[in-house]
Amino acid sequence: MENIYQSNTKRAFLTFDDGPSSVTSKILDILKQEKVKATFFVLGSNVEPRQDMVKRMYDEGHYIANHGYSHAYSQIYESPQAVLDEYNLCNDKVKNAIGVPEYNSHLFRFPGGLVGGKYAEIKQQARDLLSQNDILNVDWNALTGDAETNDLSVDFELSRLSQTIGSKNSVVILMHDAAAKSVTADALPQIISNLREQGYEFKNFYDIIK
């Protein structure tokens, strides 16, 4: 994971935060049609009402990673232990949804990202605590900008993705699985097509975490 952003060959990790949502089935339909496996950083609070979607993610070979339970910064970043507690609570919801009691993704994405912000010190301490519990974390180095504006369009997302990918060989792309970001699902076929045209091979974290 330390070398996730370095590669001699072109590879792309499609990652979706905050789901499952009312948009998840559309995203999964597109991924299935395109034969691409992605990584979903799910929220425990959203797993409960949409267990069928989480089960479908798992059954179709996507990596179900962990984004905590609440996404409420003041709650999750109350202490390093609170971050671990949210991880464990989300993991319990995923286990129940997919019917695999021993499931543990070992992969967390900090809400808001690991670096900087009001809770930077807590995040760094939490990263160490997670590591002691065999839990890795990963951010992103490219994005569609679907969290940057409420005036989203397919063209905007494609443009932001192109800007943030630049000349990178290994890209971890941040997108969101949320009703308010449904344009991301609309843009997904062209995102996949553009990446293929540029020679990227699609990966998910099963390729990294065995």
Coordinates of C-alpha atoms in Angstrom, one line a residue:
M1 CA 0.0 0.0 0.0
E2 CA 2.9 2.3 0.6
N3 CA 3.7 2.2 -3.1
I4 CA 0.1 2.5 -4.3
Y5 CA 0.9 5.7 -6.2
Q6 CA 4.0 4.2 -7.9
S7 CA 3.8 1.8 -10.9
N8 CA 5.8 1.1 -14.0
T9 CA 2.6 0.3 -15.8
K10 CA -0.6 2.2 -16.1
R11 CA -3.2 1.2 -13.6
A12 CA -6.4 2.7 -12.2
F13 CA -8.3 2.0 -9.0
L14 CA -11.9 3.2 -9.2
T15 CA -13.1 4.0 -5.7
F16 CA -16.5 5.1 -4.5
D17 CA -17.2 6.7 -1.1
D18 CA -20.3 7.0 1.0
G19 CA -22.5 4.3 -0.4
P20 CA -24.6 2.3 -0.7
S21 CA -27.2 4.7 -2.1
S22 CA -30.1 4.9 -4.5
V23 CA -27.4 5.3 -7.3
T24 CA -25.5 2.1 -6.4
S25 CA -27.4 -0.2 -8.6
K26 CA -26.7 2.0 -11.7
I27 CA -23.0 2.1 -10.8
L28 CA -22.9 -1.7 -10.4
D29 CA -24.8 -2.2 -13.7
I30 CA -22.2 -0.1 -15.6
L31 CA -19.3 -1.8 -13.9
K32 CA -20.8 -5.2 -14.8
Q33 CA -21.3 -4.2 -18.4
E34 CA -17.8 -2.9 -18.7
K35 CA -16.3 -5.8 -16.8
V36 CA -14.5 -3.6 -14.3
K37 CA -14.0 -4.3 -10.6
A38 CA -14.1 -1.3 -8.3
T39 CA -13.6 -0.5 -4.6
F40 CA -16.5 0.8 -2.4
F41 CA -15.7 2.6 0.8
V42 CA -19.1 2.1 2.4
L43 CA -20.6 3.9 5.4
G44 CA -22.0 1.6 8.1
S45 CA -25.1 3.8 8.5
N46 CA -25.9 3.3 4.8
V47 CA -25.2 -0.4 4.8
E48 CA -28.0 -1.2 7.2
P49 CA -30.9 0.0 5.0
R50 CA -29.3 -1.3 1.7
Q51 CA -27.9 -4.7 2.7
D52 CA -28.9 -6.1 -0.7
M53 CA -26.7 -3.6 -2.5
V54 CA -23.7 -4.5 -0.3
K55 CA -24.3 -8.2 -1.0
R56 CA -24.4 -7.5 -4.7
M57 CA -21.1 -5.6 -4.5
Y58 CA -19.5 -8.5 -2.8
D59 CA -21.0 -11.2 -5.0
E60 CA -19.9 -9.3 -8.2
G61 CA -16.3 -9.2 -7.1
H62 CA -15.9 -5.6 -5.9
Y63 CA -13.8 -4.7 -2.9
I64 CA -15.9 -3.6 0.1
A65 CA -13.7 -1.3 2.1
N66 CA -14.6 0.8 5.1
H67 CA -15.4 4.6 5.5
G68 CA -16.6 4.4 9.1
Y69 CA -20.1 4.4 10.4
S70 CA -21.4 8.0 10.7
H71 CA -19.3 10.3 8.6
A72 CA -19.9 12.9 11.3
Y73 CA -16.5 14.4 11.8
S74 CA -17.0 15.6 15.4
Q75 CA -18.1 12.1 16.3
I76 CA -15.6 10.0 14.4
Y77 CA -12.6 12.2 15.3
E78 CA -13.5 12.6 19.0
S79 CA -10.4 10.3 19.6
P80 CA -8.3 7.7 17.9
Q81 CA -10.3 5.0 19.6
A82 CA -13.5 6.6 18.2
V83 CA -12.1 6.1 14.7
L84 CA -11.3 2.4 15.4
D85 CA -14.8 2.0 17.0
E86 CA -16.4 3.4 13.8
Y87 CA -14.3 1.1 11.7
N88 CA -15.4 -1.9 13.7
L89 CA -19.1 -0.9 13.7
C90 CA -19.1 -0.5 9.9
N91 CA -17.2 -3.8 9.5
D92 CA -19.9 -5.5 11.6
K93 CA -22.6 -4.1 9.3
V94 CA -20.8 -5.4 6.2
K95 CA -20.3 -8.8 7.7
N96 CA -24.1 -9.1 8.4
A97 CA -25.0 -7.8 5.0
I98 CA -22.8 -10.2 3.0
G99 CA -23.3 -13.2 5.4
V100 CA -19.5 -13.7 6.0
P101 CA -18.9 -13.6 9.7
E102 CA -15.1 -13.5 9.4
Y103 CA -15.1 -10.6 6.9
N104 CA -12.6 -7.8 7.5
S105 CA -11.6 -5.5 4.7
H106 CA -8.4 -4.3 6.5
L107 CA -8.8 -1.1 4.5
F108 CA -10.1 2.3 5.7
R109 CA -10.5 5.7 4.1
F110 CA -10.6 8.6 6.5
P111 CA -13.7 10.8 6.0
G112 CA -12.2 14.0 4.5
G113 CA -8.9 12.2 3.8
L114 CA -6.0 11.5 6.2
V115 CA -4.0 14.7 5.6
G116 CA -4.8 18.1 7.2
G117 CA -7.9 19.7 8.5
K118 CA -9.1 20.5 12.0
Y119 CA -8.6 16.9 13.2
A120 CA -5.1 16.3 11.6
E121 CA -3.5 15.3 14.9
I122 CA -6.3 12.8 15.8
K123 CA -6.1 11.4 12.3
Q124 CA -2.4 10.7 12.6
Q125 CA -2.8 9.0 16.0
A126 CA -5.8 7.0 14.6
R127 CA -3.7 5.9 11.7
D128 CA -1.2 4.4 14.1
L129 CA -3.9 2.7 16.1
L130 CA -5.5 1.3 12.9
S131 CA -2.1 0.0 11.8
Q132 CA -1.7 -1.8 15.2
N133 CA -5.0 -3.6 14.4
D134 CA -3.8 -4.6 10.8
I135 CA -5.9 -1.9 9.1
L136 CA -4.4 0.0 6.2
N137 CA -5.6 3.3 4.9
V138 CA -5.6 4.9 1.5
D139 CA -6.6 8.3 0.1
W140 CA -6.6 9.2 -3.6
N141 CA -4.4 11.0 -6.1
A142 CA -7.1 11.8 -8.7
L143 CA -10.8 12.8 -8.6
T144 CA -13.8 13.7 -10.6
G145 CA -14.6 16.7 -8.5
D146 CA -18.0 15.4 -7.6
A147 CA -17.6 16.8 -4.1
E148 CA -16.5 20.3 -5.2
T149 CA -19.7 21.8 -6.5
N150 CA -23.4 21.3 -6.6
D151 CA -23.5 22.3 -10.3
L152 CA -22.1 19.0 -11.6
S153 CA -22.0 17.9 -15.2
V154 CA -20.5 15.0 -17.0
D155 CA -18.1 17.4 -18.9
F156 CA -17.0 19.0 -15.6
E157 CA -16.2 15.6 -14.0
L158 CA -14.3 14.4 -17.1
S159 CA -12.3 17.6 -17.2
R160 CA -11.4 17.4 -13.5
L161 CA -10.4 13.8 -13.8
S162 CA -8.1 14.6 -16.7
Q163 CA -6.6 17.5 -14.8
T164 CA -5.9 15.5 -11.7
I165 CA -4.6 12.4 -13.5
G166 CA -2.1 14.3 -15.5
S167 CA 0.8 12.1 -16.4
K168 CA 0.5 9.7 -13.4
N169 CA 0.9 5.9 -14.0
S170 CA -0.9 4.7 -10.9
V171 CA -4.2 6.5 -10.1
V172 CA -6.6 6.0 -7.2
I173 CA -9.7 7.9 -8.3
L174 CA -12.1 9.4 -5.7
M175 CA -15.7 9.3 -6.7
H176 CA -18.9 9.3 -4.6
D177 CA -21.8 6.8 -4.5
A178 CA -24.6 9.2 -3.4
A179 CA -27.9 10.4 -4.7
A180 CA -26.6 14.0 -4.8
K181 CA -23.7 12.9 -7.0
S182 CA -25.7 10.9 -9.5
V183 CA -23.9 12.7 -12.4
T184 CA -20.9 10.5 -11.4
A185 CA -22.8 7.4 -12.5
D186 CA -23.8 9.2 -15.7
A187 CA -20.1 10.0 -16.4
L188 CA -18.8 6.5 -15.5
P189 CA -19.0 4.9 -18.9
Q190 CA -17.0 7.7 -20.5
I191 CA -14.6 7.7 -17.5
I192 CA -13.9 4.0 -18.1
S193 CA -13.6 4.5 -21.9
N194 CA -11.2 7.4 -21.5
L195 CA -9.0 5.5 -19.1
R196 CA -8.9 2.5 -21.4
E197 CA -8.0 4.7 -24.4
Q198 CA -5.1 6.0 -22.3
G199 CA -3.8 2.5 -21.6
Y200 CA -4.9 2.1 -18.0
E201 CA -5.6 -1.4 -16.6
F202 CA -8.3 -1.5 -13.9
K203 CA -7.5 -2.8 -10.5
N204 CA -9.2 -3.1 -7.2
F205 CA -7.7 -3.7 -3.7
Y206 CA -8.0 -7.5 -4.0
D207 CA -4.9 -7.0 -6.1
I208 CA -3.1 -5.5 -3.2
I209 CA -4.6 -7.0 -0.1
K210 CA -4.8 -10.8 -0.2

